[in-house]
Short mmCIF file of C-alpha atoms and ligand atoms in Angstrom, two decimals:
data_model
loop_
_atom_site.label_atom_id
_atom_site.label_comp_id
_atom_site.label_asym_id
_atom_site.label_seq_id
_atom_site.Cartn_x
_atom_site.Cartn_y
_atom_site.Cartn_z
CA UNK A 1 2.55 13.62 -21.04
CA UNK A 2 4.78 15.51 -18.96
CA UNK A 3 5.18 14.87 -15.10
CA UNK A 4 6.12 18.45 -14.51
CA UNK A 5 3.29 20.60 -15.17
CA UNK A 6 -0.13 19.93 -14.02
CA UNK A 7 -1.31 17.18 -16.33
CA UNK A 8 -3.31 14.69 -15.08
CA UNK A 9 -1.33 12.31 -13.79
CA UNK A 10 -1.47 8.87 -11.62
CA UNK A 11 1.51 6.90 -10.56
CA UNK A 12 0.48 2.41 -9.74
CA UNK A 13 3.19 1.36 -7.06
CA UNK A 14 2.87 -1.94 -6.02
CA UNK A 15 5.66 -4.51 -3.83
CA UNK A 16 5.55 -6.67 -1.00
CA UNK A 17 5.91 -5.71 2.41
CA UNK A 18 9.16 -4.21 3.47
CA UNK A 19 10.06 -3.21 -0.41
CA UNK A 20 10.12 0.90 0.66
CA UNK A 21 7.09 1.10 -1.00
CA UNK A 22 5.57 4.23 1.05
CA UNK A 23 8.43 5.61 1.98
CA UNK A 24 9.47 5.94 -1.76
CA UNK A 25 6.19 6.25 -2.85
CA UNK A 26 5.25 9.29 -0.24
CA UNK A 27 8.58 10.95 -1.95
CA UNK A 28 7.94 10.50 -5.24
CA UNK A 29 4.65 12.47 -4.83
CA UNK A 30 6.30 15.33 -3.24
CA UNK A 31 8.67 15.54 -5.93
CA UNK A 32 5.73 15.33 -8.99
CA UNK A 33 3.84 17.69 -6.99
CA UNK A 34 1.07 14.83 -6.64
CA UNK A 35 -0.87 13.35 -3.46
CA UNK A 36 -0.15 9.85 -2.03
CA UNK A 37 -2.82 7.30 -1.61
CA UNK A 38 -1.32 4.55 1.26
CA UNK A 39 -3.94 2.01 -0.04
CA UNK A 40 -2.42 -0.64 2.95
CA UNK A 41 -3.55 2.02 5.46
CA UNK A 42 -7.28 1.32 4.41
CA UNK A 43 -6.92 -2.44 4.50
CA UNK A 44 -5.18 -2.03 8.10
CA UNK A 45 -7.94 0.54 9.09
CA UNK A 46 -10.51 -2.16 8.44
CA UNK A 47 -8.82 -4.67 10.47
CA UNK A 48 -8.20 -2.38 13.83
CA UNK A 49 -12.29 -1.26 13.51
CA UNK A 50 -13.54 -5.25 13.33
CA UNK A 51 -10.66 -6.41 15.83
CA UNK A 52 -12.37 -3.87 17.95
CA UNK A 53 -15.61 -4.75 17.36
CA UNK A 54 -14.85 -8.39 18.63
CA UNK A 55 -15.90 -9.87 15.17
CA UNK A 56 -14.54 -12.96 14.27
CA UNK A 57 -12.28 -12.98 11.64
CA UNK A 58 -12.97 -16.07 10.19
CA UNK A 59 -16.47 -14.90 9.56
CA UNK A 60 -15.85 -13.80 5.86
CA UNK A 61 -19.61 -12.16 5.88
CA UNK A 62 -19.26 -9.86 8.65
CA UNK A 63 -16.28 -8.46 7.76
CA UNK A 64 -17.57 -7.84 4.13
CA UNK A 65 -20.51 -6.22 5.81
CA UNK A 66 -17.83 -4.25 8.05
CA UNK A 67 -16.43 -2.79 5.00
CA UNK A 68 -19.01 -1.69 3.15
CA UNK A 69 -20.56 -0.24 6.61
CA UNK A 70 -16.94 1.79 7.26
CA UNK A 71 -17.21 5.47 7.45
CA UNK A 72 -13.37 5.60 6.41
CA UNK A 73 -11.23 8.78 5.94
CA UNK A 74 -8.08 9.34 4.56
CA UNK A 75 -5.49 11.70 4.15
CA UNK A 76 -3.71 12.42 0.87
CA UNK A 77 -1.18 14.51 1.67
CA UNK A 78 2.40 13.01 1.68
CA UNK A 79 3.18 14.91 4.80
CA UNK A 80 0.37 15.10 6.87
CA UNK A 81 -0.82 11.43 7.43
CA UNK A 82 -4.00 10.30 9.54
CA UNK A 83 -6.20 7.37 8.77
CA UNK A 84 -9.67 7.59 10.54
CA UNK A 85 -12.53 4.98 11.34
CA UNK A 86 -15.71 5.71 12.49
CA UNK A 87 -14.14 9.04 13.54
CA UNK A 88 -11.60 7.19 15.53
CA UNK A 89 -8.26 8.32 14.78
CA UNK A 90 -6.30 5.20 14.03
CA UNK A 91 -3.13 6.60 12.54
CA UNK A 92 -0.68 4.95 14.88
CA UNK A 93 -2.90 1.90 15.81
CA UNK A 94 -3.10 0.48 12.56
CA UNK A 95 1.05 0.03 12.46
CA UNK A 96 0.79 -2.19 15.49
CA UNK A 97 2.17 -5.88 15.18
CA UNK A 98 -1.24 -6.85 15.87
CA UNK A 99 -2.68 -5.36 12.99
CA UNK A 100 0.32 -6.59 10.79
CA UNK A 101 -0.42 -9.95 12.28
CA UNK A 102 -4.00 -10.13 11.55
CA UNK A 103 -4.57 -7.79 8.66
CA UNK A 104 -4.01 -10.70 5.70
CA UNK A 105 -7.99 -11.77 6.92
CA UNK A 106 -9.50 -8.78 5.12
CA UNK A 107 -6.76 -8.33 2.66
CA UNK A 108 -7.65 -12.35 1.36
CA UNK A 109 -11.66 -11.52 1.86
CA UNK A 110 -12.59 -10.77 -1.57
CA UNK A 111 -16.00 -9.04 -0.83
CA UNK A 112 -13.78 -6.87 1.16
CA UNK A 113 -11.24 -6.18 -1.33
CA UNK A 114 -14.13 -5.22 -4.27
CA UNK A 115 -15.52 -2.18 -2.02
CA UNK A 116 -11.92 -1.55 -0.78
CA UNK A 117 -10.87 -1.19 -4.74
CA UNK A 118 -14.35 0.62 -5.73
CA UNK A 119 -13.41 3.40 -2.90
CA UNK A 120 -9.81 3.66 -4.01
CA UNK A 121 -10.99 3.83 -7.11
CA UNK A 122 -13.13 6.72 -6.43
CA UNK A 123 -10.07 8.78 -4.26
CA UNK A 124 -7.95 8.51 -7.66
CA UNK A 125 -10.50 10.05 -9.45
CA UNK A 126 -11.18 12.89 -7.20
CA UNK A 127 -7.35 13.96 -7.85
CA UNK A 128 -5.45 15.16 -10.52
CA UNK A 129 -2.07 14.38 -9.86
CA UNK A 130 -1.68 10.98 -7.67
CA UNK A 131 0.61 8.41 -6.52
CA UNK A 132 -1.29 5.07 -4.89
CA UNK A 133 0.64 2.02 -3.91
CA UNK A 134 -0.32 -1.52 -2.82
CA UNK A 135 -0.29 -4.43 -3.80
CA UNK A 136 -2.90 -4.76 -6.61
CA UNK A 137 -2.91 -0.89 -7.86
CA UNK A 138 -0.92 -1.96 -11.10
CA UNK A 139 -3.14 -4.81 -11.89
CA UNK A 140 -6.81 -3.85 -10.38
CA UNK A 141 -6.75 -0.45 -9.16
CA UNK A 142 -4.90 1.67 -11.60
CA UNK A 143 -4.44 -0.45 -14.31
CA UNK A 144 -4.74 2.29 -16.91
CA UNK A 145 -2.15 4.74 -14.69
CA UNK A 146 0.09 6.70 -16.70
CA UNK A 147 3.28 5.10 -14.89
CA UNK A 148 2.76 1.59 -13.35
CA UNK A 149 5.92 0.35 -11.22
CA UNK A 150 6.72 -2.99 -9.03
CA UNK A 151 8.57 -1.84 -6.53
CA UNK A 152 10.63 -5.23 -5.34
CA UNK A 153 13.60 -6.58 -2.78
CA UNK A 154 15.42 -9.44 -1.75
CA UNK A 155 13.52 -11.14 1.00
CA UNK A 156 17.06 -10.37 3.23
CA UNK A 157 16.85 -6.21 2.54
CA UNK A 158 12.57 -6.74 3.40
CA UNK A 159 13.71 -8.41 6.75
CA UNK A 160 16.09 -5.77 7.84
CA UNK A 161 14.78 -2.81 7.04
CA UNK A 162 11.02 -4.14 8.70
CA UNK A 163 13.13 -4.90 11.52
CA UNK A 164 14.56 -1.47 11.43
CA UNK A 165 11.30 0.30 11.34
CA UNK A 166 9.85 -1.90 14.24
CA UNK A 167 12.93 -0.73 16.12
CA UNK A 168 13.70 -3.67 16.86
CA UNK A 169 11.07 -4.29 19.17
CA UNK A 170 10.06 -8.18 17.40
CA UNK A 171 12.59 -10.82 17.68
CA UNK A 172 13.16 -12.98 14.23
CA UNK A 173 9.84 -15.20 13.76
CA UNK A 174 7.82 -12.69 14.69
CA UNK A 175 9.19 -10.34 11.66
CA UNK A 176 8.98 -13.34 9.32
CA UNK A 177 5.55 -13.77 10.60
CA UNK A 178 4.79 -10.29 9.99
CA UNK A 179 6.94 -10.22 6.35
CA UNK A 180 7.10 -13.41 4.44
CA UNK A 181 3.98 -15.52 6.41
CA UNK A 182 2.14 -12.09 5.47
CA UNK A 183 2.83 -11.44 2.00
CA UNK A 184 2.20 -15.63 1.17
CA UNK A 185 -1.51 -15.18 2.15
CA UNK A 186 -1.77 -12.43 0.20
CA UNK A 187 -0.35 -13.78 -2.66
CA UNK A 188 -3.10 -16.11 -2.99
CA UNK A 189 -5.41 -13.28 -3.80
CA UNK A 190 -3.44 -10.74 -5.40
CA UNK A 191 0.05 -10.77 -7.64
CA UNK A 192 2.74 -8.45 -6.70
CA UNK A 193 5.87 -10.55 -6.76
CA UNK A 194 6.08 -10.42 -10.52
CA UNK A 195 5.39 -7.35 -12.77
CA UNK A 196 2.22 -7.63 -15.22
CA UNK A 197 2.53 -6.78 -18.54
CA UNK A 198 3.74 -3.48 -18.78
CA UNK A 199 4.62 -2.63 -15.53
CA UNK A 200 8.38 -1.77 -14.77
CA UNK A 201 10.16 -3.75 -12.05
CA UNK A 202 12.44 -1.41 -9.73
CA UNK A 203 14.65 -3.67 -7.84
CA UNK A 204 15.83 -1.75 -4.86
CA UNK A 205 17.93 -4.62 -2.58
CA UNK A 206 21.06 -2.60 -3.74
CA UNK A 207 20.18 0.82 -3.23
CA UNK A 208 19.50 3.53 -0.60
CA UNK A 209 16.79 5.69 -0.03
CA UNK A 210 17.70 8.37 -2.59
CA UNK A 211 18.79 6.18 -5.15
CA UNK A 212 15.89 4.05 -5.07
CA UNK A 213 13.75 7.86 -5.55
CA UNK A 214 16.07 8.02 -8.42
CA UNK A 215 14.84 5.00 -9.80
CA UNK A 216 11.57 5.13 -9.55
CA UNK A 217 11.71 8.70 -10.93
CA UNK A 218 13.32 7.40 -14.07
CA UNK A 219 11.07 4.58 -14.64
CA UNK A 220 8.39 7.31 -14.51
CA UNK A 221 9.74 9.52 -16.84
CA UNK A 222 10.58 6.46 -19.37
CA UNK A 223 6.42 5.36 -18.74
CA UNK A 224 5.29 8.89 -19.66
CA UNK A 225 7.74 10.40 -22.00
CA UNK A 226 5.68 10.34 -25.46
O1 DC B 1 1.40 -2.12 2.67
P1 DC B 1 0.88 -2.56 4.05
O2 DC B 1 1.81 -3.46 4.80
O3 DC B 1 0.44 -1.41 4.90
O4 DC B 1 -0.44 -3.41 3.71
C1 DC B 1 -1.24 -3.96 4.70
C2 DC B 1 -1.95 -5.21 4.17
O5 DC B 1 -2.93 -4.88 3.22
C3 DC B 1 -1.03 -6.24 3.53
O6 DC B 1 -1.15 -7.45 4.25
C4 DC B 1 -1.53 -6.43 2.14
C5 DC B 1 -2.83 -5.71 2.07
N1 DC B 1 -2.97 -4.88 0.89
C6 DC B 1 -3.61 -5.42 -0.20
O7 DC B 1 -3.98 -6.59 -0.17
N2 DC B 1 -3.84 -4.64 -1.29
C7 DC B 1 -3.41 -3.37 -1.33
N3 DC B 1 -3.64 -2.63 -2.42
C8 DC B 1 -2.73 -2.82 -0.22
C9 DC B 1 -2.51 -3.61 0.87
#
């Protein structure tokens, strides 16, 4: 398999929050000539529409029922990105604190997670060439993806470049909240602190931007070389 022609191809990137994950992962796509599937986007899509909807989110039914009722869209193109919910475009909502805050309540509903993964699922299929990260796309998704990568960082490099991103608009518990409280409740449902069994760890806490690319880009090429 070669990941410079047009073979099929489908690239599992999973890490916790803050790893670089869809930064990297969006330019890692460009570079295979593959679309990007932001599989967080969907989970954070789901949370603005029941938020909205005034459900409560400690009633695990209704927000199953909310996801198998979503009429969700999503864009796979690496440099175009929108996110839409019941024809609501939600592209910038859903990176709000109080979606960061809150989205761990359909990410830990397991209902919620089955239809999330079946419709995933069903995006990867429709494309040839595709990179999809997460947190469970190594393990659940995409377990049979040509290239399957955890994409990791110290818990110091998450903080600061989260806090970076947010501008520095939260003060220091509220990006802990929003990092570390986060990625502990979804732990409890999903494993992407330590690589399964053939998935490569990428450890990026030492590099930049480009080198992490780099990295990633090698650990590809070692996946798919024959
Ligand atoms: O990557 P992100 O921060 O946009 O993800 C938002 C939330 O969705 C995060 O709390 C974890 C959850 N998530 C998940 O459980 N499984 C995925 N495949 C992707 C995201």
């Amino acid at each position: 398999m070669s990941t410079l022609n047009n073979d099929t191809l489908v690239i599992a990137i999973d890490g916790p929050s803050g790893s670089g994950k869809s930064s990297v992962s969006k330019a890692v796509a460009r570079e295979l000539g593959a679309v990007y599937l932001d599989t967080g986007a969907m989970y954070r899509a789901i949370t603005y529409s029941v938020l909205d909807a005034g459900t409560d989110l400690t009633d695990a039914h209704a927000i199953a029922q909310a996801v198998r009722d979503a009429q969700l869209q999503i864009s796979v193109d690496p440099d175009a990105e929108l996110v839409k919910i019941g024809g609501v475009d939600v592209t910038q909502a859903i990176r709000e604190p109080r979606i960061s805050e809150q989205v761990s309540a359909v990410a830990t509903n397991l209902d919620a997670r089955a239809e999330l993964v079946r419709r995933q699922q069903e995006i990867i299929k429709a494309n040839t060439r595709i990179v999809a990260e997460g947190r469970d796309i190594t393990t659940v998704v995409a377990p049979d993806a040509d290239a399957r990568i955890l994409l990791t960082a110290s818990e110091e490099a998450r903080l600061r470049r989260r806090g970076l991103q947010l501008g520095g608009s939260q003060n220091d518990s509220q990006l802990a909240n929003q990092v570390l409280a986060r990625d502990a409740k979804d732990s409890t449902v999903v494993n992407f602190t330590q690589a399964a069994d053939g998935v490569m760890t990428v450890d990026s806490s030492d590099l930049d931007f480009e080198q992490t690319i780099a990295a990633v880009l090698d650990a590809i090429n070692t996946a798919t070389k024959n």
